[in-house]
Each structure stands twice: as structure tokens, then as C-alpha cells.
């Protein structure tokens, strides 16, 4: 009688949070598949369920705990099921304390993702939970495998960590201090992505403008853009996020001169009141930001400027909030991600007095959104009748009979066309504009 065939174990990753976490999950998948795991189509068939978590807001953490409770119940029926827990939440000591009685088998942090296969093997062999979280960042480990979804666009880390310590933000505590990847490693990854058929890349960093920090080579983010612009096969380059205090004229000149770099800058304002900006520890004023917008539009005519905005920060008065509305009217953002302030334990702002009542925060958010949506609609309507270059991404999620695409300014355009257009850069004539998307028709000159 022959040996019984051993089937490879299957994994499933549950990803919460930002683009950084999405990119980390691709690396985690590469590490797992390199260790012999295959991806499970469904949670019910997974031998390993891994949480890659976000801790920016308590609401994000609550979602994770709710799902973890479901998976822990599943483990009671299937004791052999492995549960792994990583990401930003894992970096917090109070979270790790809660996890000790949760049924989790492996806990790892943002700094030691590369150790995951070893940690899983230990948990399997010892049949005991393995908690290994580095409290501080170490050297950047290169190269690490990656398992990306097929497509046209890819995320590429250029640096890790943050040195800014905004008073509302947990990221410096969970992602560590700023460390930059070597330019040659980044360019090699871009070349590999181009060879694999990816057309567009988004360069990621908590503050990409600080790129070069920690490197022996003297290099700035503008230098990296010039070098990335020369990679054959990559047709579009995006980046996020730019801290307003660090946007240099040289960077704006690089955006203008590099034909592959898209005319879109995400520069989070967060608040329009100088008093609140100071309490947030943002290290710029509303006057600085307005001058920055002038410089952006001078160097990059037609640039799309998007932002993050927080309402209800501790101590925010109606006058402070009016300053935010005033800035939104003055700048006229193409789009903005808007949030109610959420207390995040471990940050300085969580200890501030004068926390704003929830109902008041909700009302302010509604007023802010009403204004921003009106402005976004007006800006989009100005594009009606224009010809826009778009990268065709695939069938529209809302109407599979149509195609979805994206302009260089990061606007979604829905139009009718054949599947042969997918993956191509084409021109579309804009026929209708709405707040969050444009509609058009294929313009074949």
C-alpha cells in the first residue's frame, strides 16, 4: 500500500487598512506560498487564517475583534485550524495581551514579516502559541517574495515608517521610524513588474517626500521619480502620501517633467485652523498650505489635488471648523477623504481635554461633505466635452456591460467598449459628469 498523498495546506489572508497593508499582504502571500501553502478560495477550506490588521481607528480594531471571534468559534470545531495575527494592531502591547486567550497561534508585527514561515513552523511543531513581535524596526530585508493579483496596477513600497508624530496618529508607534529602500532595489522591482505586464505603479510611503532618509546614497524623492520614469514598460507612476510640509519645488518640477508621473498630488490638509493644525503637530499653517497649492498649480497646470480632512478634533470650535470650510472653498479639492476624529489610545490627542460630542462631529462631517461634494461635482462638470487619456482597467463593477478606466488625475471614467481595450491607454470624450465618476465614449481619432 503506497503512502497517502499529502495535500498542501491552504491559507486565507484577511486584510484591513491602507495600501501599505495591502502591499504587506502580497508579501505575506508570497512567503506562505514559498513555504508550500496554497491560497484557499474560501475561509471554510483554509488551514491557516491570517489577520493583517489596521489600528488607525478603534472602529477598525473592533471589526478585527468581531471577525476574530467568528474564526475562534470555527477553531473550536476544527482544532487543527491555525490562526495568525499581524499588522499594526499586533505592535500594540494591550492588543497582544488580549490575544493571549483568543485562540491565536501566531502573532507577528510589522517589522518581522519575513520571519512568518519560521514562526508558523514553530507553532505547528511546538503546538503552543508563538508571539514574536519586534518592538523596534530593523534593517529592511531584501528581496522578499510577493504574490500579487493579476492586473494592471501594483503598489511598490519605497520606504517604511514615519517620523512626524501627528498627535492623532498611531502610525509612528506601529510602523517605526523612517527607513528608505535602496533605489536600485526599487527600480529592479519596477522592471520586474513591467516584465509581468503591469502598466501602472503607485509608490508608497507614509511620507514619500522624506525618501532617501537613512540611505548612504544621497538621493531625494525627485531623483527617484526621474529614475523610475525611465523604466520601460511602466506607463504611469503615482505616489502617496505627500506631507505638505515637505513638498519641494524640485519635486514639483520632477512631476511636471516626467511624462509617466501622473498629475495628481494627495496632500492631506487635515484641518483649516492654524490653532488645530498646531495641536495636531502638523508643522505647517493654512498660509503655508495655500502657497503650496499655488506652487503646485504653477509647476503642474491642471494638477488634481486631493486631501484628507478631520472634523471634531479635540477643542475644535465652530470658528475652527469654519476655517476648514473656508480652506476647502479656497483650495477647491478635486476629492477628499473626510473623517470624524476618533480617539486612538496611545496617541497624545487621546489625552486631550475638550473631546467633541459625537452628534456635533456628525453634523460637521455632513456640512463638510456637502460642500466638498458640490465642489467636486463642479470641477468634474468642467471636464464635460474634454478628451481624457485613460488606462482601461476592466469591466465596470456597477455595470459589467461597460468598461471602467482611470484618468491621469485619478478620476474614474465609465464608457462602452470592447474587451480588447482592457490594458490599453486610450482617449475618451467625457459626456457626463457626476460627483465621484465621469462617463464618456471611446474617442478614436
Short mmCIF file of N, CA, C and O in Angstrom, two decimals, residues 14-22 24-25 28 50-57 60-61 64-65 85-96 99 107-113 133-135 160-162 169-176 206 344-345:
data_model
loop_
_atom_site.label_atom_id
_atom_site.label_comp_id
_atom_site.label_asym_id
_atom_site.label_seq_id
_atom_site.Cartn_x
_atom_site.Cartn_y
_atom_site.Cartn_z
N UNK A 14 -6.92 37.91 5.67
CA UNK A 14 -7.93 38.95 5.85
C UNK A 14 -7.20 40.27 6.07
O UNK A 14 -6.51 40.44 7.08
N UNK A 15 -7.32 41.19 5.10
CA UNK A 15 -6.55 42.43 5.13
C UNK A 15 -7.44 43.61 5.51
O UNK A 15 -8.50 43.80 4.94
N UNK A 16 -6.96 44.38 6.47
CA UNK A 16 -7.66 45.58 6.92
C UNK A 16 -6.73 46.77 6.76
O UNK A 16 -5.53 46.67 6.99
N UNK A 17 -7.29 47.94 6.38
CA UNK A 17 -6.47 49.15 6.41
C UNK A 17 -6.04 49.67 5.05
O UNK A 17 -6.71 49.48 4.04
N UNK A 18 -4.87 50.31 5.04
CA UNK A 18 -4.42 51.13 3.92
C UNK A 18 -3.67 50.32 2.86
O UNK A 18 -3.53 49.10 2.94
N UNK A 19 -3.16 51.07 1.86
CA UNK A 19 -2.39 50.43 0.78
C UNK A 19 -1.16 49.72 1.31
O UNK A 19 -0.73 48.71 0.74
N UNK A 20 -0.58 50.24 2.39
CA UNK A 20 0.60 49.59 2.99
C UNK A 20 0.24 48.17 3.42
O UNK A 20 1.03 47.23 3.23
N UNK A 21 -0.93 48.01 4.03
CA UNK A 21 -1.35 46.68 4.47
C UNK A 21 -1.65 45.77 3.30
O UNK A 21 -1.37 44.57 3.34
N UNK A 22 -2.24 46.33 2.25
CA UNK A 22 -2.49 45.54 1.03
C UNK A 22 -1.16 45.02 0.49
O UNK A 22 -1.03 43.84 0.14
N UNK A 24 1.66 44.65 2.18
CA UNK A 24 2.19 43.66 3.12
C UNK A 24 1.54 42.30 2.91
O UNK A 24 2.21 41.26 3.01
N UNK A 25 0.25 42.30 2.63
CA UNK A 25 -0.45 41.02 2.42
C UNK A 25 0.06 40.30 1.18
O UNK A 25 0.10 39.07 1.14
N UNK A 28 3.20 38.70 2.40
CA UNK A 28 2.84 37.56 3.26
C UNK A 28 2.41 36.37 2.42
O UNK A 28 2.82 35.22 2.66
N UNK A 50 -5.11 34.20 8.38
CA UNK A 50 -4.18 35.22 8.86
C UNK A 50 -4.84 36.59 8.82
O UNK A 50 -5.40 37.00 7.80
N UNK A 51 -4.77 37.29 9.93
CA UNK A 51 -5.28 38.66 10.03
C UNK A 51 -4.13 39.64 9.84
O UNK A 51 -3.16 39.61 10.59
N UNK A 52 -4.25 40.52 8.83
CA UNK A 52 -3.30 41.61 8.65
C UNK A 52 -4.04 42.89 8.99
O UNK A 52 -4.90 43.35 8.25
N UNK A 53 -3.74 43.49 10.14
CA UNK A 53 -4.64 44.43 10.79
C UNK A 53 -4.22 45.89 10.70
O UNK A 53 -3.06 46.22 10.46
N UNK A 54 -5.20 46.76 10.96
CA UNK A 54 -5.02 48.21 10.99
C UNK A 54 -5.41 48.73 12.36
O UNK A 54 -6.37 48.24 12.96
N UNK A 55 -4.69 49.74 12.85
CA UNK A 55 -5.02 50.30 14.16
C UNK A 55 -5.20 51.81 14.12
O UNK A 55 -5.09 52.48 15.14
N UNK A 56 -5.47 52.35 12.95
CA UNK A 56 -5.61 53.81 12.83
C UNK A 56 -6.77 54.32 13.67
O UNK A 56 -6.69 55.34 14.33
N UNK A 57 -7.90 53.58 13.65
CA UNK A 57 -9.07 53.97 14.45
C UNK A 57 -9.58 52.76 15.21
O UNK A 57 -9.44 51.62 14.78
N UNK A 60 -11.76 50.32 13.31
CA UNK A 60 -11.06 49.30 12.53
C UNK A 60 -10.70 48.11 13.42
O UNK A 60 -10.82 46.95 13.02
N UNK A 61 -10.24 48.41 14.65
CA UNK A 61 -9.90 47.34 15.59
C UNK A 61 -11.13 46.51 15.96
O UNK A 61 -11.06 45.29 16.06
N UNK A 64 -11.92 43.92 13.47
CA UNK A 64 -10.99 42.80 13.57
C UNK A 64 -11.39 41.87 14.71
O UNK A 64 -11.45 40.64 14.54
N UNK A 65 -11.69 42.44 15.88
CA UNK A 65 -12.07 41.61 17.02
C UNK A 65 -13.35 40.83 16.74
O UNK A 65 -13.49 39.68 17.15
N UNK A 85 -1.88 36.36 13.42
CA UNK A 85 -2.34 37.73 13.64
C UNK A 85 -1.14 38.67 13.50
O UNK A 85 -0.16 38.55 14.24
N UNK A 86 -1.21 39.59 12.53
CA UNK A 86 -0.12 40.52 12.31
C UNK A 86 -0.63 41.91 11.99
O UNK A 86 -1.80 42.22 12.18
N UNK A 87 0.26 42.77 11.50
CA UNK A 87 -0.13 44.13 11.16
C UNK A 87 0.04 45.09 12.32
O UNK A 87 0.65 44.78 13.35
N UNK A 88 -0.53 46.28 12.16
CA UNK A 88 -0.31 47.37 13.13
C UNK A 88 -0.88 47.06 14.51
O UNK A 88 -0.29 47.44 15.52
N UNK A 89 -2.02 46.38 14.58
CA UNK A 89 -2.58 46.07 15.89
C UNK A 89 -1.63 45.19 16.70
O UNK A 89 -1.53 45.33 17.92
N UNK A 90 -0.93 44.31 16.04
CA UNK A 90 -0.03 43.38 16.74
C UNK A 90 1.13 44.11 17.41
O UNK A 90 1.74 43.57 18.34
N UNK A 91 1.42 45.32 16.97
CA UNK A 91 2.52 46.08 17.57
C UNK A 91 2.15 46.68 18.93
O UNK A 91 3.03 47.11 19.67
N UNK A 92 0.85 46.67 19.25
CA UNK A 92 0.39 47.32 20.47
C UNK A 92 0.35 46.33 21.62
O UNK A 92 -0.34 45.31 21.53
N UNK A 93 1.05 46.59 22.73
CA UNK A 93 1.10 45.64 23.86
C UNK A 93 -0.27 45.27 24.40
O UNK A 93 -0.50 44.11 24.75
N UNK A 94 -1.19 46.25 24.47
CA UNK A 94 -2.52 45.94 25.02
C UNK A 94 -3.29 44.97 24.13
O UNK A 94 -4.08 44.16 24.61
N UNK A 95 -3.04 45.03 22.82
CA UNK A 95 -3.68 44.09 21.90
C UNK A 95 -3.11 42.69 22.11
O UNK A 95 -3.85 41.70 22.18
N UNK A 96 -1.79 42.60 22.21
CA UNK A 96 -1.16 41.29 22.40
C UNK A 96 -1.64 40.63 23.69
O UNK A 96 -1.82 39.41 23.76
N UNK A 99 -4.90 39.03 23.04
CA UNK A 99 -4.81 37.87 22.14
C UNK A 99 -4.38 36.59 22.86
O UNK A 99 -4.53 35.50 22.30
N UNK A 107 1.50 35.34 16.51
CA UNK A 107 1.40 36.79 16.48
C UNK A 107 2.75 37.34 16.02
O UNK A 107 3.79 36.98 16.59
N UNK A 108 2.72 38.19 14.99
CA UNK A 108 3.95 38.80 14.46
C UNK A 108 3.65 40.27 14.17
O UNK A 108 2.50 40.68 14.04
N UNK A 109 4.69 41.08 14.06
CA UNK A 109 4.49 42.51 13.89
C UNK A 109 4.83 43.02 12.51
O UNK A 109 5.11 42.24 11.58
N UNK A 110 4.80 44.33 12.37
CA UNK A 110 5.09 44.95 11.07
C UNK A 110 6.57 44.89 10.72
O UNK A 110 6.93 45.01 9.55
N UNK A 111 7.42 44.70 11.73
CA UNK A 111 8.88 44.73 11.50
C UNK A 111 9.47 43.36 11.20
O UNK A 111 10.62 43.28 10.76
N UNK A 112 8.73 42.28 11.47
CA UNK A 112 9.32 40.95 11.26
C UNK A 112 8.43 40.04 10.43
O UNK A 112 8.33 38.84 10.68
N UNK A 113 7.82 40.61 9.41
CA UNK A 113 7.01 39.82 8.48
C UNK A 113 7.84 38.69 7.86
O UNK A 113 7.34 37.58 7.65
N UNK A 133 7.05 39.65 18.30
CA UNK A 133 6.85 40.99 17.76
C UNK A 133 8.08 41.84 18.09
O UNK A 133 8.44 41.98 19.25
N UNK A 134 8.72 42.37 17.06
CA UNK A 134 9.86 43.25 17.28
C UNK A 134 9.34 44.61 17.74
O UNK A 134 8.47 45.21 17.09
N UNK A 135 9.87 45.11 18.84
CA UNK A 135 9.42 46.41 19.35
C UNK A 135 9.95 47.56 18.50
O UNK A 135 9.31 48.60 18.39
N UNK A 160 9.52 52.90 4.64
CA UNK A 160 8.67 52.42 5.73
C UNK A 160 8.80 53.39 6.90
O UNK A 160 9.82 54.04 7.10
N UNK A 161 7.76 53.44 7.72
CA UNK A 161 7.81 54.22 8.95
C UNK A 161 7.49 55.68 8.78
O UNK A 161 7.27 56.18 7.67
N UNK A 162 7.46 56.40 9.91
CA UNK A 162 7.12 57.82 9.91
C UNK A 162 7.80 58.50 11.10
O UNK A 162 7.84 57.94 12.20
N UNK A 169 -2.19 60.34 15.52
CA UNK A 169 -1.82 59.19 14.69
C UNK A 169 -0.96 58.17 15.43
O UNK A 169 0.02 58.51 16.10
N UNK A 170 -1.29 56.90 15.26
CA UNK A 170 -0.59 55.79 15.91
C UNK A 170 0.53 55.24 15.04
O UNK A 170 1.37 54.45 15.50
N UNK A 171 0.59 55.65 13.77
CA UNK A 171 1.50 55.02 12.80
C UNK A 171 2.97 55.01 13.24
O UNK A 171 3.64 53.98 13.12
N UNK A 172 3.54 56.11 13.75
CA UNK A 172 4.96 56.04 14.15
C UNK A 172 5.23 54.98 15.22
O UNK A 172 6.35 54.47 15.32
N UNK A 173 4.19 54.66 16.00
CA UNK A 173 4.36 53.67 17.07
C UNK A 173 4.21 52.24 16.53
O UNK A 173 4.75 51.30 17.12
N UNK A 174 3.48 52.08 15.43
CA UNK A 174 3.26 50.73 14.89
C UNK A 174 4.13 50.42 13.67
O UNK A 174 4.35 49.25 13.36
N UNK A 175 4.60 51.46 13.00
CA UNK A 175 5.43 51.26 11.79
C UNK A 175 6.88 51.68 11.99
O UNK A 175 7.71 51.45 11.11
N UNK A 176 7.19 52.31 13.13
CA UNK A 176 8.58 52.65 13.42
C UNK A 176 9.05 53.91 12.72
O UNK A 176 8.28 54.65 12.11
N UNK A 206 4.69 56.47 4.07
CA UNK A 206 3.88 57.31 4.96
C UNK A 206 4.11 58.78 4.61
O UNK A 206 3.20 59.60 4.72
N UNK A 344 -7.72 57.61 19.63
CA UNK A 344 -6.86 56.45 19.41
C UNK A 344 -5.91 56.37 20.59
O UNK A 344 -4.98 57.17 20.72
N UNK A 345 -6.17 55.42 21.51
CA UNK A 345 -5.32 55.29 22.69
C UNK A 345 -3.88 55.05 22.26
O UNK A 345 -3.61 54.36 21.29
#
